[in-house]
Amino acid sequence: MDPFQYVRAESVGQAVRVLAEHPRAAVIAGGTDLTTLMRDRVRRPSHLIDLGGLALDTVTARPDGGLRIGALCRNATTDARIARDFPVLVEALRSGASPQIRNRATFGGNLLQRVRCPYYRQPEFDCNRRDPGSGCAALAGDSSRHAILGTSGSCVAVHPSDCAVALQALDAEILVRGPRGERRIPIDAFHRLPGKAPQREVALRRDEIVLAVEMPPRAASAHSHYVKFRERASYAFALASAAVAVELRGGTVRSARIALGGVAPKPWRAKAAEQALRGRPLDDDAIDAAARAATRGATPRPDNTYKVRLAQEVVRQALTELGGA
Ligand code: SF4
């Protein structure tokens, strides 16, 4: 680990100022991802701005019935309102990591965690995401756990978060603050596809910090579910996962939001699958159509074609278990 200057933030404004003044500064909260990246010299910040003392760790109700979750809330949160109104989020968080990790990891950090591509995390390998323009070792190496949707010739890594996949299904917004004040970023615009610049992972500017995650009230959100397929039941990143939220009226799907994890460089909104459900009863035929539509446009690598079928199956399972109640 390289030397760095430690700064204990006394306020959000101070944290933003230090970020703006030092181009290589980084913020730390739970530290479950950043510290391992620093240990392995993948990230080498000049300043480490500790947000741990800031009052960003509460869950509050919005006037419209939605919920605001502070960026420093732990992934082990037991807030009953989340479980009641947004069950897919609790299910995704529980599947995301061991209890020890969830007791440290924060909502803000979860959104900003880096890819788990082994080549990214070992500086001796070429990686466009870590060292822009160096190449992509995964394209000539093992890409069996990599993406099948949203890839580019520059990067085929998958986003590792479960929480962010659930937030896609909940139509969440990310509240951030920088030197020019606060702004909201829809979750679908927060994480970026790699294109020719995979190092630009999120829409968050270098001098902004995440303040909160906000979920609006949606009829579908309370009727939602998460299914994750992984290699070890105890704890592993998703090979494929699905977050589904469905609003039914008179037995017919009025609206649906479906997101995939483990198959794309960002939490992947499956709009074709949502469209396949709309206006139909949530029966086997509609679920089958949605499952097949979920992977429309997939471009698997030779060693991860299995993910196409797997992604369809997690969508099928999530919708079937959700049922029409
Ligand atoms: Fe780097 Fe992306 Fe290639 Fe992995 S897939 S080596 S993260 S460029």
mmCIF file with all atom_site columns, N, CA and C in Angstrom, residues 136-185:
data_model
loop_
_atom_site.group_PDB
_atom_site.id
_atom_site.type_symbol
_atom_site.label_atom_id
_atom_site.label_alt_id
_atom_site.label_comp_id
_atom_site.label_asym_id
_atom_site.label_entity_id
_atom_site.label_seq_id
_atom_site.pdbx_PDB_ins_code
_atom_site.Cartn_x
_atom_site.Cartn_y
_atom_site.Cartn_z
_atom_site.occupancy
_atom_site.B_iso_or_equiv
_atom_site.pdbx_formal_charge
_atom_site.auth_seq_id
_atom_site.auth_comp_id
_atom_site.auth_asym_id
_atom_site.auth_atom_id
_atom_site.pdbx_PDB_model_num
ATOM 1   N N  . CYS A 1 136 ? -7.107  -5.330  -22.938 1.00 0.00 ? 136 CYS A N  1
ATOM 2   C CA . CYS A 1 136 ? -8.026  -6.086  -22.069 1.00 0.00 ? 136 CYS A CA 1
ATOM 3   C C  . CYS A 1 136 ? -7.577  -7.539  -22.033 1.00 0.00 ? 136 CYS A C  1
ATOM 4   N N  . ALA A 1 137 ? -6.985  -7.940  -20.909 1.00 0.00 ? 137 ALA A N  1
ATOM 5   C CA . ALA A 1 137 ? -6.473  -9.310  -20.784 1.00 0.00 ? 137 ALA A CA 1
ATOM 6   C C  . ALA A 1 137 ? -7.588  -10.343 -20.826 1.00 0.00 ? 137 ALA A C  1
ATOM 7   N N  . ALA A 1 138 ? -8.792  -9.954  -20.455 1.00 0.00 ? 138 ALA A N  1
ATOM 8   C CA . ALA A 1 138 ? -9.893  -10.929 -20.433 1.00 0.00 ? 138 ALA A CA 1
ATOM 9   C C  . ALA A 1 138 ? -10.259 -11.403 -21.836 1.00 0.00 ? 138 ALA A C  1
ATOM 10  N N  . LEU A 1 139 ? -10.057 -10.551 -22.843 1.00 0.00 ? 139 LEU A N  1
ATOM 11  C CA . LEU A 1 139 ? -10.447 -10.931 -24.206 1.00 0.00 ? 139 LEU A CA 1
ATOM 12  C C  . LEU A 1 139 ? -9.613  -12.094 -24.727 1.00 0.00 ? 139 LEU A C  1
ATOM 13  N N  . ALA A 1 140 ? -8.380  -12.208 -24.263 1.00 0.00 ? 140 ALA A N  1
ATOM 14  C CA . ALA A 1 140 ? -7.535  -13.329 -24.681 1.00 0.00 ? 140 ALA A CA 1
ATOM 15  C C  . ALA A 1 140 ? -7.449  -14.393 -23.586 1.00 0.00 ? 140 ALA A C  1
ATOM 16  N N  . GLY A 1 141 ? -8.051  -14.114 -22.430 1.00 0.00 ? 141 GLY A N  1
ATOM 17  C CA . GLY A 1 141 ? -7.928  -15.026 -21.302 1.00 0.00 ? 141 GLY A CA 1
ATOM 18  C C  . GLY A 1 141 ? -9.252  -15.672 -20.937 1.00 0.00 ? 141 GLY A C  1
ATOM 19  N N  . ASP A 1 142 ? -9.502  -15.741 -19.643 1.00 0.00 ? 142 ASP A N  1
ATOM 20  C CA . ASP A 1 142 ? -10.720 -16.381 -19.134 1.00 0.00 ? 142 ASP A CA 1
ATOM 21  C C  . ASP A 1 142 ? -11.820 -15.331 -19.002 1.00 0.00 ? 142 ASP A C  1
ATOM 22  N N  . SER A 1 143 ? -12.851 -15.465 -19.823 1.00 0.00 ? 143 SER A N  1
ATOM 23  C CA . SER A 1 143 ? -13.981 -14.528 -19.706 1.00 0.00 ? 143 SER A CA 1
ATOM 24  C C  . SER A 1 143 ? -15.264 -15.288 -19.368 1.00 0.00 ? 143 SER A C  1
ATOM 25  N N  . SER A 1 144 ? -15.103 -16.411 -18.698 1.00 0.00 ? 144 SER A N  1
ATOM 26  C CA . SER A 1 144 ? -16.269 -17.257 -18.431 1.00 0.00 ? 144 SER A CA 1
ATOM 27  C C  . SER A 1 144 ? -17.266 -16.618 -17.465 1.00 0.00 ? 144 SER A C  1
ATOM 28  N N  . ARG A 1 145 ? -16.803 -15.684 -16.634 1.00 0.00 ? 145 ARG A N  1
ATOM 29  C CA . ARG A 1 145 ? -17.725 -15.025 -15.688 1.00 0.00 ? 145 ARG A CA 1
ATOM 30  C C  . ARG A 1 145 ? -18.035 -13.596 -16.141 1.00 0.00 ? 145 ARG A C  1
ATOM 31  N N  . HIS A 1 146 ? -17.686 -13.268 -17.342 1.00 0.00 ? 146 HIS A N  1
ATOM 32  C CA . HIS A 1 146 ? -17.824 -11.887 -17.802 1.00 0.00 ? 146 HIS A CA 1
ATOM 33  C C  . HIS A 1 146 ? -19.189 -11.651 -18.455 1.00 0.00 ? 146 HIS A C  1
ATOM 34  N N  . ALA A 1 147 ? -19.315 -10.460 -19.052 1.00 0.00 ? 147 ALA A N  1
ATOM 35  C CA . ALA A 1 147 ? -20.633 -9.960  -19.470 1.00 0.00 ? 147 ALA A CA 1
ATOM 36  C C  . ALA A 1 147 ? -21.075 -10.529 -20.819 1.00 0.00 ? 147 ALA A C  1
ATOM 37  N N  . ILE A 1 148 ? -22.385 -10.556 -20.990 1.00 0.00 ? 148 ILE A N  1
ATOM 38  C CA . ILE A 1 148 ? -22.982 -10.955 -22.275 1.00 0.00 ? 148 ILE A CA 1
ATOM 39  C C  . ILE A 1 148 ? -23.819 -9.822  -22.865 1.00 0.00 ? 148 ILE A C  1
ATOM 40  N N  . LEU A 1 149 ? -24.029 -8.769  -22.097 1.00 0.00 ? 149 LEU A N  1
ATOM 41  C CA . LEU A 1 149 ? -24.846 -7.632  -22.548 1.00 0.00 ? 149 LEU A CA 1
ATOM 42  C C  . LEU A 1 149 ? -24.076 -6.335  -22.276 1.00 0.00 ? 149 LEU A C  1
ATOM 43  N N  . GLY A 1 150 ? -24.193 -5.375  -23.193 1.00 0.00 ? 150 GLY A N  1
ATOM 44  C CA . GLY A 1 150 ? -23.629 -4.049  -22.940 1.00 0.00 ? 150 GLY A CA 1
ATOM 45  C C  . GLY A 1 150 ? -22.118 -3.972  -22.991 1.00 0.00 ? 150 GLY A C  1
ATOM 46  N N  . THR A 1 151 ? -21.462 -4.960  -23.570 1.00 0.00 ? 151 THR A N  1
ATOM 47  C CA . THR A 1 151 ? -19.997 -4.965  -23.600 1.00 0.00 ? 151 THR A CA 1
ATOM 48  C C  . THR A 1 151 ? -19.473 -4.093  -24.742 1.00 0.00 ? 151 THR A C  1
ATOM 49  N N  . SER A 1 152 ? -18.158 -3.895  -24.749 1.00 0.00 ? 152 SER A N  1
ATOM 50  C CA . SER A 1 152 ? -17.506 -3.219  -25.876 1.00 0.00 ? 152 SER A CA 1
ATOM 51  C C  . SER A 1 152 ? -16.194 -3.943  -26.148 1.00 0.00 ? 152 SER A C  1
ATOM 52  N N  . GLY A 1 153 ? -15.504 -3.543  -27.208 1.00 0.00 ? 153 GLY A N  1
ATOM 53  C CA . GLY A 1 153 ? -14.203 -4.143  -27.497 1.00 0.00 ? 153 GLY A CA 1
ATOM 54  C C  . GLY A 1 153 ? -13.144 -3.734  -26.493 1.00 0.00 ? 153 GLY A C  1
ATOM 55  N N  . SER A 1 154 ? -13.502 -2.791  -25.583 1.00 0.00 ? 154 SER A N  1
ATOM 56  C CA . SER A 1 154 ? -12.545 -2.315  -24.588 1.00 0.00 ? 154 SER A CA 1
ATOM 57  C C  . SER A 1 154 ? -12.667 -3.024  -23.255 1.00 0.00 ? 154 SER A C  1
ATOM 58  N N  . CYS A 1 155 ? -13.866 -3.538  -22.939 1.00 0.00 ? 155 CYS A N  1
ATOM 59  C CA . CYS A 1 155 ? -14.074 -4.137  -21.614 1.00 0.00 ? 155 CYS A CA 1
ATOM 60  C C  . CYS A 1 155 ? -15.314 -5.020  -21.628 1.00 0.00 ? 155 CYS A C  1
ATOM 61  N N  . VAL A 1 156 ? -15.208 -6.180  -20.972 1.00 0.00 ? 156 VAL A N  1
ATOM 62  C CA . VAL A 1 156 ? -16.347 -7.105  -20.888 1.00 0.00 ? 156 VAL A CA 1
ATOM 63  C C  . VAL A 1 156 ? -16.633 -7.494  -19.433 1.00 0.00 ? 156 VAL A C  1
ATOM 64  N N  . ALA A 1 157 ? -16.195 -6.655  -18.487 1.00 0.00 ? 157 ALA A N  1
ATOM 65  C CA . ALA A 1 157 ? -16.402 -6.974  -17.075 1.00 0.00 ? 157 ALA A CA 1
ATOM 66  C C  . ALA A 1 157 ? -17.868 -6.797  -16.683 1.00 0.00 ? 157 ALA A C  1
ATOM 67  N N  . VAL A 1 158 ? -18.269 -7.450  -15.584 1.00 0.00 ? 158 VAL A N  1
ATOM 68  C CA . VAL A 1 158 ? -19.632 -7.276  -15.060 1.00 0.00 ? 158 VAL A CA 1
ATOM 69  C C  . VAL A 1 158 ? -19.601 -6.425  -13.799 1.00 0.00 ? 158 VAL A C  1
ATOM 70  N N  . HIS A 1 159 ? -20.692 -5.692  -13.577 1.00 0.00 ? 159 HIS A N  1
ATOM 71  C CA . HIS A 1 159 ? -20.816 -4.956  -12.320 1.00 0.00 ? 159 HIS A CA 1
ATOM 72  C C  . HIS A 1 159 ? -21.197 -5.942  -11.220 1.00 0.00 ? 159 HIS A C  1
ATOM 73  N N  . PRO A 1 160 ? -20.534 -5.869  -10.056 1.00 0.00 ? 160 PRO A N  1
ATOM 74  C CA . PRO A 1 160 ? -20.731 -6.922  -9.058  1.00 0.00 ? 160 PRO A CA 1
ATOM 75  C C  . PRO A 1 160 ? -21.887 -6.708  -8.082  1.00 0.00 ? 160 PRO A C  1
ATOM 76  N N  . SER A 1 161 ? -22.522 -5.547  -8.084  1.00 0.00 ? 161 SER A N  1
ATOM 77  C CA . SER A 1 161 ? -23.497 -5.239  -7.022  1.00 0.00 ? 161 SER A CA 1
ATOM 78  C C  . SER A 1 161 ? -24.807 -5.999  -7.188  1.00 0.00 ? 161 SER A C  1
ATOM 79  N N  . ASP A 1 162 ? -25.345 -6.484  -6.069  1.00 0.00 ? 162 ASP A N  1
ATOM 80  C CA . ASP A 1 162 ? -26.729 -6.984  -6.031  1.00 0.00 ? 162 ASP A CA 1
ATOM 81  C C  . ASP A 1 162 ? -27.679 -5.844  -5.695  1.00 0.00 ? 162 ASP A C  1
ATOM 82  N N  . CYS A 1 163 ? -27.282 -5.018  -4.743  1.00 0.00 ? 163 CYS A N  1
ATOM 83  C CA . CYS A 1 163 ? -28.105 -3.894  -4.292  1.00 0.00 ? 163 CYS A CA 1
ATOM 84  C C  . CYS A 1 163 ? -28.507 -3.000  -5.466  1.00 0.00 ? 163 CYS A C  1
ATOM 85  N N  . ALA A 1 164 ? -27.560 -2.686  -6.340  1.00 0.00 ? 164 ALA A N  1
ATOM 86  C CA . ALA A 1 164 ? -27.840 -1.766  -7.452  1.00 0.00 ? 164 ALA A CA 1
ATOM 87  C C  . ALA A 1 164 ? -28.809 -2.384  -8.461  1.00 0.00 ? 164 ALA A C  1
ATOM 88  N N  . VAL A 1 165 ? -28.834 -3.705  -8.549  1.00 0.00 ? 165 VAL A N  1
ATOM 89  C CA . VAL A 1 165 ? -29.780 -4.369  -9.451  1.00 0.00 ? 165 VAL A CA 1
ATOM 90  C C  . VAL A 1 165 ? -31.204 -4.192  -8.904  1.00 0.00 ? 165 VAL A C  1
ATOM 91  N N  . ALA A 1 166 ? -31.334 -4.371  -7.587  1.00 0.00 ? 166 ALA A N  1
ATOM 92  C CA . ALA A 1 166 ? -32.644 -4.138  -6.966  1.00 0.00 ? 166 ALA A CA 1
ATOM 93  C C  . ALA A 1 166 ? -33.067 -2.677  -7.122  1.00 0.00 ? 166 ALA A C  1
ATOM 94  N N  . LEU A 1 167 ? -32.119 -1.761  -6.963  1.00 0.00 ? 167 LEU A N  1
ATOM 95  C CA . LEU A 1 167 ? -32.458 -0.336  -7.088  1.00 0.00 ? 167 LEU A CA 1
ATOM 96  C C  . LEU A 1 167 ? -32.931 0.006   -8.501  1.00 0.00 ? 167 LEU A C  1
ATOM 97  N N  . GLN A 1 168 ? -32.422 -0.721  -9.504  1.00 0.00 ? 168 GLN A N  1
ATOM 98  C CA . GLN A 1 168 ? -32.926 -0.544  -10.880 1.00 0.00 ? 168 GLN A CA 1
ATOM 99  C C  . GLN A 1 168 ? -34.407 -0.900  -10.945 1.00 0.00 ? 168 GLN A C  1
ATOM 100 N N  . ALA A 1 169 ? -34.761 -1.999  -10.302 1.00 0.00 ? 169 ALA A N  1
ATOM 101 C CA . ALA A 1 169 ? -36.167 -2.431  -10.345 1.00 0.00 ? 169 ALA A CA 1
ATOM 102 C C  . ALA A 1 169 ? -37.065 -1.500  -9.542  1.00 0.00 ? 169 ALA A C  1
ATOM 103 N N  . LEU A 1 170 ? -36.466 -0.709  -8.657  1.00 0.00 ? 170 LEU A N  1
ATOM 104 C CA . LEU A 1 170 ? -37.248 0.204   -7.812  1.00 0.00 ? 170 LEU A CA 1
ATOM 105 C C  . LEU A 1 170 ? -37.242 1.633   -8.340  1.00 0.00 ? 170 LEU A C  1
ATOM 106 N N  . ASP A 1 171 ? -36.608 1.839   -9.501  1.00 0.00 ? 171 ASP A N  1
ATOM 107 C CA . ASP A 1 171 ? -36.623 3.165   -10.122 1.00 0.00 ? 171 ASP A CA 1
ATOM 108 C C  . ASP A 1 171 ? -35.966 4.209   -9.227  1.00 0.00 ? 171 ASP A C  1
ATOM 109 N N  . ALA A 1 172 ? -34.890 3.839   -8.565  1.00 0.00 ? 172 ALA A N  1
ATOM 110 C CA . ALA A 1 172 ? -34.259 4.700   -7.564  1.00 0.00 ? 172 ALA A CA 1
ATOM 111 C C  . ALA A 1 172 ? -33.530 5.877   -8.209  1.00 0.00 ? 172 ALA A C  1
ATOM 112 N N  . GLU A 1 173 ? -33.267 6.870   -7.378  1.00 0.00 ? 173 GLU A N  1
ATOM 113 C CA . GLU A 1 173 ? -32.429 8.001   -7.776  1.00 0.00 ? 173 GLU A CA 1
ATOM 114 C C  . GLU A 1 173 ? -31.291 8.128   -6.771  1.00 0.00 ? 173 GLU A C  1
ATOM 115 N N  . ILE A 1 174 ? -30.162 8.618   -7.244  1.00 0.00 ? 174 ILE A N  1
ATOM 116 C CA . ILE A 1 174 ? -29.011 8.818   -6.377  1.00 0.00 ? 174 ILE A CA 1
ATOM 117 C C  . ILE A 1 174 ? -28.840 10.320  -6.168  1.00 0.00 ? 174 ILE A C  1
ATOM 118 N N  . LEU A 1 175 ? -28.863 10.714  -4.900  1.00 0.00 ? 175 LEU A N  1
ATOM 119 C CA . LEU A 1 175 ? -28.677 12.130  -4.558  1.00 0.00 ? 175 LEU A CA 1
ATOM 120 C C  . LEU A 1 175 ? -27.192 12.359  -4.288  1.00 0.00 ? 175 LEU A C  1
ATOM 121 N N  . VAL A 1 176 ? -26.604 13.327  -5.016  1.00 0.00 ? 176 VAL A N  1
ATOM 122 C CA . VAL A 1 176 ? -25.167 13.571  -4.861  1.00 0.00 ? 176 VAL A CA 1
ATOM 123 C C  . VAL A 1 176 ? -24.934 15.062  -4.622  1.00 0.00 ? 176 VAL A C  1
ATOM 124 N N  . ARG A 1 177 ? -23.747 15.369  -4.079  1.00 0.00 ? 177 ARG A N  1
ATOM 125 C CA . ARG A 1 177 ? -23.405 16.780  -3.871  1.00 0.00 ? 177 ARG A CA 1
ATOM 126 C C  . ARG A 1 177 ? -21.966 17.037  -4.288  1.00 0.00 ? 177 ARG A C  1
ATOM 127 N N  . GLY A 1 178 ? -21.780 18.155  -4.985  1.00 0.00 ? 178 GLY A N  1
ATOM 128 C CA . GLY A 1 178 ? -20.455 18.598  -5.394  1.00 0.00 ? 178 GLY A CA 1
ATOM 129 C C  . GLY A 1 178 ? -20.313 20.081  -5.145  1.00 0.00 ? 178 GLY A C  1
ATOM 130 N N  . PRO A 1 179 ? -19.265 20.706  -5.663  1.00 0.00 ? 179 PRO A N  1
ATOM 131 C CA . PRO A 1 179 ? -19.042 22.144  -5.422  1.00 0.00 ? 179 PRO A CA 1
ATOM 132 C C  . PRO A 1 179 ? -20.184 23.015  -5.939  1.00 0.00 ? 179 PRO A C  1
ATOM 133 N N  . ARG A 1 180 ? -20.924 22.526  -6.921  1.00 0.00 ? 180 ARG A N  1
ATOM 134 C CA . ARG A 1 180 ? -22.020 23.332  -7.492  1.00 0.00 ? 180 ARG A CA 1
ATOM 135 C C  . ARG A 1 180 ? -23.372 23.002  -6.859  1.00 0.00 ? 180 ARG A C  1
ATOM 136 N N  . GLY A 1 181 ? -23.380 22.236  -5.793  1.00 0.00 ? 181 GLY A N  1
ATOM 137 C CA . GLY A 1 181 ? -24.613 21.923  -5.099  1.00 0.00 ? 181 GLY A CA 1
ATOM 138 C C  . GLY A 1 181 ? -25.040 20.483  -5.305  1.00 0.00 ? 181 GLY A C  1
ATOM 139 N N  . GLU A 1 182 ? -26.330 20.225  -5.004  1.00 0.00 ? 182 GLU A N  1
ATOM 140 C CA . GLU A 1 182 ? -26.854 18.861  -5.076  1.00 0.00 ? 182 GLU A CA 1
ATOM 141 C C  . GLU A 1 182 ? -27.506 18.607  -6.434  1.00 0.00 ? 182 GLU A C  1
ATOM 142 N N  . ARG A 1 183 ? -27.526 17.339  -6.844  1.00 0.00 ? 183 ARG A N  1
ATOM 143 C CA . ARG A 1 183 ? -28.288 16.931  -8.026  1.00 0.00 ? 183 ARG A CA 1
ATOM 144 C C  . ARG A 1 183 ? -28.684 15.476  -7.856  1.00 0.00 ? 183 ARG A C  1
ATOM 145 N N  . ARG A 1 184 ? -29.662 15.069  -8.651  1.00 0.00 ? 184 ARG A N  1
ATOM 146 C CA . ARG A 1 184 ? -30.155 13.690  -8.613  1.00 0.00 ? 184 ARG A CA 1
ATOM 147 C C  . ARG A 1 184 ? -29.782 12.993  -9.906  1.00 0.00 ? 184 ARG A C  1
ATOM 148 N N  . ILE A 1 185 ? -29.380 11.742  -9.783  1.00 0.00 ? 185 ILE A N  1
ATOM 149 C CA . ILE A 1 185 ? -29.035 10.950  -10.957 1.00 0.00 ? 185 ILE A CA 1
ATOM 150 C C  . ILE A 1 185 ? -29.911 9.696   -10.944 1.00 0.00 ? 185 ILE A C  1
#
